[in-house]
Coordinates of C-alpha atoms and ligand atoms in Angstrom, one line a residue:
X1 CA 93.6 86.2 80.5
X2 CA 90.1 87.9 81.3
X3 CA 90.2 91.5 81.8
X4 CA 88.0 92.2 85.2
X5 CA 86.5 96.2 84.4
X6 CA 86.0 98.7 87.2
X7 CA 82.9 100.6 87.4
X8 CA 84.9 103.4 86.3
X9 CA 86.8 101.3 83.5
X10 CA 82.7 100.6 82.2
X11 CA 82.0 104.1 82.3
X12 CA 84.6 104.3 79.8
X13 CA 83.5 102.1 78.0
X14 CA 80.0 103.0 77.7
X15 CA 80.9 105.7 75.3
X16 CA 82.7 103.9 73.0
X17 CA 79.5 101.3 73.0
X18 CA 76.9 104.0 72.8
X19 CA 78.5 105.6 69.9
X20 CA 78.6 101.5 68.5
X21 CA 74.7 101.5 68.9
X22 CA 73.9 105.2 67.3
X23 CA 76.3 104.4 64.1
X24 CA 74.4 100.9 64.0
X25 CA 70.9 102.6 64.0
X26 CA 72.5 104.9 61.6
X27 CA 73.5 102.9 59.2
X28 CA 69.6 100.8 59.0
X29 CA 68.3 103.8 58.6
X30 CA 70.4 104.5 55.7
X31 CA 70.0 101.7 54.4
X32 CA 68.4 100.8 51.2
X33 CA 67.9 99.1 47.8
X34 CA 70.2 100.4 44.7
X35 CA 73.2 101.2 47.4
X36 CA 76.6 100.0 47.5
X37 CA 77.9 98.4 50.2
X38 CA 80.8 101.1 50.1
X39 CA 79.0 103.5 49.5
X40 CA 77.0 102.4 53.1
X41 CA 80.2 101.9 54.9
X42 CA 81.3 105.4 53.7
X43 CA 78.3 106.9 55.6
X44 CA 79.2 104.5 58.4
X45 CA 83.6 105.5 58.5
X46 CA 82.3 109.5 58.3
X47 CA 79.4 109.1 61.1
X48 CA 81.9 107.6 63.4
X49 CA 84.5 109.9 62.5
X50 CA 82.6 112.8 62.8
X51 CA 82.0 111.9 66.3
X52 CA 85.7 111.7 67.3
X53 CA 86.2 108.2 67.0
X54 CA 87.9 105.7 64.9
X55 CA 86.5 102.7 63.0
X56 CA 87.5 99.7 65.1
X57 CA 87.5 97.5 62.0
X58 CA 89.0 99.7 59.6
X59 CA 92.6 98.1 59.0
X60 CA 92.4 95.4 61.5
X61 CA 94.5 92.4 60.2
X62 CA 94.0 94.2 57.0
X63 CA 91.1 94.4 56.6
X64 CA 89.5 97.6 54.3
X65 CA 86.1 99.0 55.5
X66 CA 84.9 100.4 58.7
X67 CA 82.0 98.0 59.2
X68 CA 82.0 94.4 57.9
X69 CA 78.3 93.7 55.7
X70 CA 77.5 90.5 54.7
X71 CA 74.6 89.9 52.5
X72 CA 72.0 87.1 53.0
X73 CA 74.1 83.7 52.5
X74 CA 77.0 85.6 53.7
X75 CA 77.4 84.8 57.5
X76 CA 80.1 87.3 58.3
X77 CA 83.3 89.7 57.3
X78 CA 81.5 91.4 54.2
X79 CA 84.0 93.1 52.7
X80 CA 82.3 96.8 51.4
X81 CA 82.6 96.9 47.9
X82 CA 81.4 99.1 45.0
X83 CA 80.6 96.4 43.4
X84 CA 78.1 94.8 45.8
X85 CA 74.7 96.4 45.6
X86 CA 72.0 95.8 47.8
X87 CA 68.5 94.7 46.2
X88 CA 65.4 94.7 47.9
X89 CA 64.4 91.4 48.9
X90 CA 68.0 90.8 50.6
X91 CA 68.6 90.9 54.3
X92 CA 71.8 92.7 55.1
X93 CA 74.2 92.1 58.3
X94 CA 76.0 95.0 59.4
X95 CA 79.0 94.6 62.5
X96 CA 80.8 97.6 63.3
X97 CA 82.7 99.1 66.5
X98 CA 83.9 102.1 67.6
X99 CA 87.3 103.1 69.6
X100 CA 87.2 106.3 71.7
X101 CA 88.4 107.3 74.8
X102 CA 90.8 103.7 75.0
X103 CA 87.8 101.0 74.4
X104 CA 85.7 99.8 71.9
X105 CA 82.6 98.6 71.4
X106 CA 80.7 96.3 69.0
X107 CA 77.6 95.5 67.4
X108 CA 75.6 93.8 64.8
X109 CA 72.2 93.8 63.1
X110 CA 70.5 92.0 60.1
X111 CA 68.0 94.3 58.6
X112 CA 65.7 93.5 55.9
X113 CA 65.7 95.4 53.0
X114 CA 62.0 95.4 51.7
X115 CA 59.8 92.4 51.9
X116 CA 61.6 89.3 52.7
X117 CA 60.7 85.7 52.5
X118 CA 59.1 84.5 56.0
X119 CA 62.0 82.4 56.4
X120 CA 64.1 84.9 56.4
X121 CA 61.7 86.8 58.8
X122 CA 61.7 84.1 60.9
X123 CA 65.8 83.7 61.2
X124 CA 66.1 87.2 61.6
X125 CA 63.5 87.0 64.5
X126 CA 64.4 84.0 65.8
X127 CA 68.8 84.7 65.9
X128 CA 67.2 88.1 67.6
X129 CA 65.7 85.8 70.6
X130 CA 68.8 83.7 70.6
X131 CA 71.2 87.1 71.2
X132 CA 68.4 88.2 73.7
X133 CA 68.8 84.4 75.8
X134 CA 72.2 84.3 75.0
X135 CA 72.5 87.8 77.8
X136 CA 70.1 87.0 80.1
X137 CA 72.4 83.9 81.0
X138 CA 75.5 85.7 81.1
X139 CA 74.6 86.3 84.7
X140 CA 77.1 86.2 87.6
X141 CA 78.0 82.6 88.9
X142 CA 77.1 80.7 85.4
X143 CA 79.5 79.7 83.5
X144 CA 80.3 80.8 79.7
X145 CA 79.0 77.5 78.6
X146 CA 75.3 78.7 79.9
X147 CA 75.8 81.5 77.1
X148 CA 76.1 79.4 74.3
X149 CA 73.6 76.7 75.7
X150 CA 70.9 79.3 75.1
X151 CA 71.8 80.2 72.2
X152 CA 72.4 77.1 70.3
X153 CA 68.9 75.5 72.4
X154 CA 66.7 77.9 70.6
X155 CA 68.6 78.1 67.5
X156 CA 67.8 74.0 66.7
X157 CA 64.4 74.1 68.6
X158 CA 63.5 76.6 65.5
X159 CA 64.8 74.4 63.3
X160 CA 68.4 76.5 62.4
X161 CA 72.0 75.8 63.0
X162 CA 74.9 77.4 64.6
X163 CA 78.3 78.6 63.1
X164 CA 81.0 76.7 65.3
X165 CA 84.1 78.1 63.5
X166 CA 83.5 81.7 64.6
X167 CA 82.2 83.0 67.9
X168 CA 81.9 86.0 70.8
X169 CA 84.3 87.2 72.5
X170 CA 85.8 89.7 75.8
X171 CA 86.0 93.5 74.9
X172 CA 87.4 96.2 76.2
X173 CA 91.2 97.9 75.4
X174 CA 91.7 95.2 72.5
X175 CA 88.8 94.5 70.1
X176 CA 89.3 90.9 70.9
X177 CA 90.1 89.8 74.4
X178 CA 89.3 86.5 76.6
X179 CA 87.1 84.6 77.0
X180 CA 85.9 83.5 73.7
X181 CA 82.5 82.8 73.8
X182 CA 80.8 80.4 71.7
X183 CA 77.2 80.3 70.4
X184 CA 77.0 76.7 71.1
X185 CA 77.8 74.6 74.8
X186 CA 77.0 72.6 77.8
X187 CA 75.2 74.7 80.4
X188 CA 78.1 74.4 83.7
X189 CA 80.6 74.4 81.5
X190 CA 83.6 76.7 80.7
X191 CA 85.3 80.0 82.5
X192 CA 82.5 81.6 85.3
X193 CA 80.8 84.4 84.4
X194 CA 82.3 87.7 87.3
X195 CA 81.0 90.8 87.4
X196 CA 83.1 93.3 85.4
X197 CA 83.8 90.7 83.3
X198 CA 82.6 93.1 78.9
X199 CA 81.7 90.6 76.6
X200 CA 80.4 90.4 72.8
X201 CA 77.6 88.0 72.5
X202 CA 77.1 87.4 68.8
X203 CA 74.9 84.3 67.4
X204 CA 75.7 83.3 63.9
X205 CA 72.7 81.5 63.1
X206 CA 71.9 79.3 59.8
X207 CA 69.2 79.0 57.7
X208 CA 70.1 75.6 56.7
X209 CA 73.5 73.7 57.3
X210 CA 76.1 75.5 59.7
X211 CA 78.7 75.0 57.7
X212 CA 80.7 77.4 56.5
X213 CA 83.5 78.4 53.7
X214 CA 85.8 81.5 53.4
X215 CA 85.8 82.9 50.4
X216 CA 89.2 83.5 48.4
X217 CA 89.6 87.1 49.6
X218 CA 90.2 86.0 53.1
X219 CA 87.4 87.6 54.8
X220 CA 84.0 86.8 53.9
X221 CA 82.4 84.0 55.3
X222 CA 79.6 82.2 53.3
X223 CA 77.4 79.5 54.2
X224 CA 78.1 76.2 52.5
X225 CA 74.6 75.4 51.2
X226 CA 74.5 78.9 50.1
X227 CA 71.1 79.4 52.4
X228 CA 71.0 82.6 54.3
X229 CA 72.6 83.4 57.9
X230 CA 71.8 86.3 60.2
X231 CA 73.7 87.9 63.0
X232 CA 73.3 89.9 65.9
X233 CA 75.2 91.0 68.5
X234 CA 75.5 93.5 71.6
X235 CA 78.6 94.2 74.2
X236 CA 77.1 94.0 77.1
X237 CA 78.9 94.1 80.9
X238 CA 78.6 91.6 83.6
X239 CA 77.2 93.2 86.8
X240 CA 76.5 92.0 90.4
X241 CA 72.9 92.5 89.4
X242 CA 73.0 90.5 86.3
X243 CA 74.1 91.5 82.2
X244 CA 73.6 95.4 80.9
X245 CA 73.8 95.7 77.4
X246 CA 76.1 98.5 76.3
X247 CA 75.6 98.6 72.7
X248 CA 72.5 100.9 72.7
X249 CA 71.1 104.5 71.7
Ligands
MG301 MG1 82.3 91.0 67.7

């Protein structure tokens, strides 16, 4: 069932998405070569906490961090781990959310840490213009499948794929609420976009093949060739006068 906000309800909401954006910003600015991927969603868990707000990831369906990074063939669900260090050279995905105030918000960013190849620059440029065609469609009278049409259209015209098996989604009260929104579709097609209607737009876009495997902790999501993926993503609400982004400073 699709949760129709108020004005008032968006409000709300806005807070929980602003704080989303500024912990986002954050943690690329934080970011760099010789760090841990704990030690990065440490800085993340005590920004948002330090701001009265919980982690929205941290212990949902298990899972242990407050922000989920995946690095360069990794498409999604990073698991933070001492272990993990980021090198320069690697482009770095970073998806976190935070609850205050009864909603959440969520967002995600690939940063490049140092020079990268210009493929890389290119997926992380192009998935960029995929997120920003993905919103302008989710305007009032199209359809859900006009989202994904725009997304998926510009991802192959660049020469990329898109990941099928995991997608965007409503927002609001739960992390995860209806619709699901796909990064892939027939323009027409699907539930109709309504003002009031909080949805997370998040193109998984591939380097190479859009396959994908989960690895055997569960979580993170590889590609199959072992190419590299990039993701971005904003909450943004449906209005009578077309999408707002949410998820910014
Ligand atoms: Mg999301």
């Amino acid at each position: 069932m699709i949760i129709v906000k108020s004005p008032d309800d968006i409000e709300k909401m806005s807070k929980a998405c602003k704080l989303s954006a500024q912990v986002l910003q954050y943690a690329g600015e934080q970011l760099n070569a010789g760090m841990s991927t704990y030690e990065l969603d440490k800085l993340i868990y005590d920004y948002i906490i330090a701001h009265g707000a919980k982690p929205s990831f941290l212990n949902y369906g298990g899972f242990k961090g407050s922000a989920c990074i995946s690095l360069n063939d990794e498409v999604i669900h990073g698991i933070p781990s001492k272990k993990k260090i980021i090198r320069s050279g690697d482009i770095v995905s970073i998806d976190v959310g935070a609850f205050i105030d009864g909603y959440h918000g969520d967002n995600a960013y690939t940063y490049a840490v140092g020079q990268v190849s210009p493929s890389a620059e290119k997926l992380l440029r192009v998935t960029k213009e995929c997120l920003s065609l993905g919103i302008a469609a989710a305007r009032p009278g199209n359809r859900i499948g006009d989202i994904g049409n725009a997304v998926q259209t510009h991802a192959e015209q660049n020469g990329f794929s898109v990941v099928r098996e995991f997608i965007g989604h409503g927002i609001g009260k739960d992390l995860h609420e209806d619709p699901e929104v796909p990064n892939y579709g027939a323009k027409g097609r699907g539930p109709r976009l309504m003002p009031g209607m909080t949805i997370a737009i998040e193109p998984m876009i591939n380097e190479g093949t859009c396959s994908v495997k989960v690895l055997p902790d569960g979580w993170t999501v590889k590609t199959k060739d072992g190419l590299l993926s990039a993701h971005f993503e904003n909450t943004i609400a449906i209005t009578q006068d077309g999408p707002v982004i949410l998820t910014t400073v």
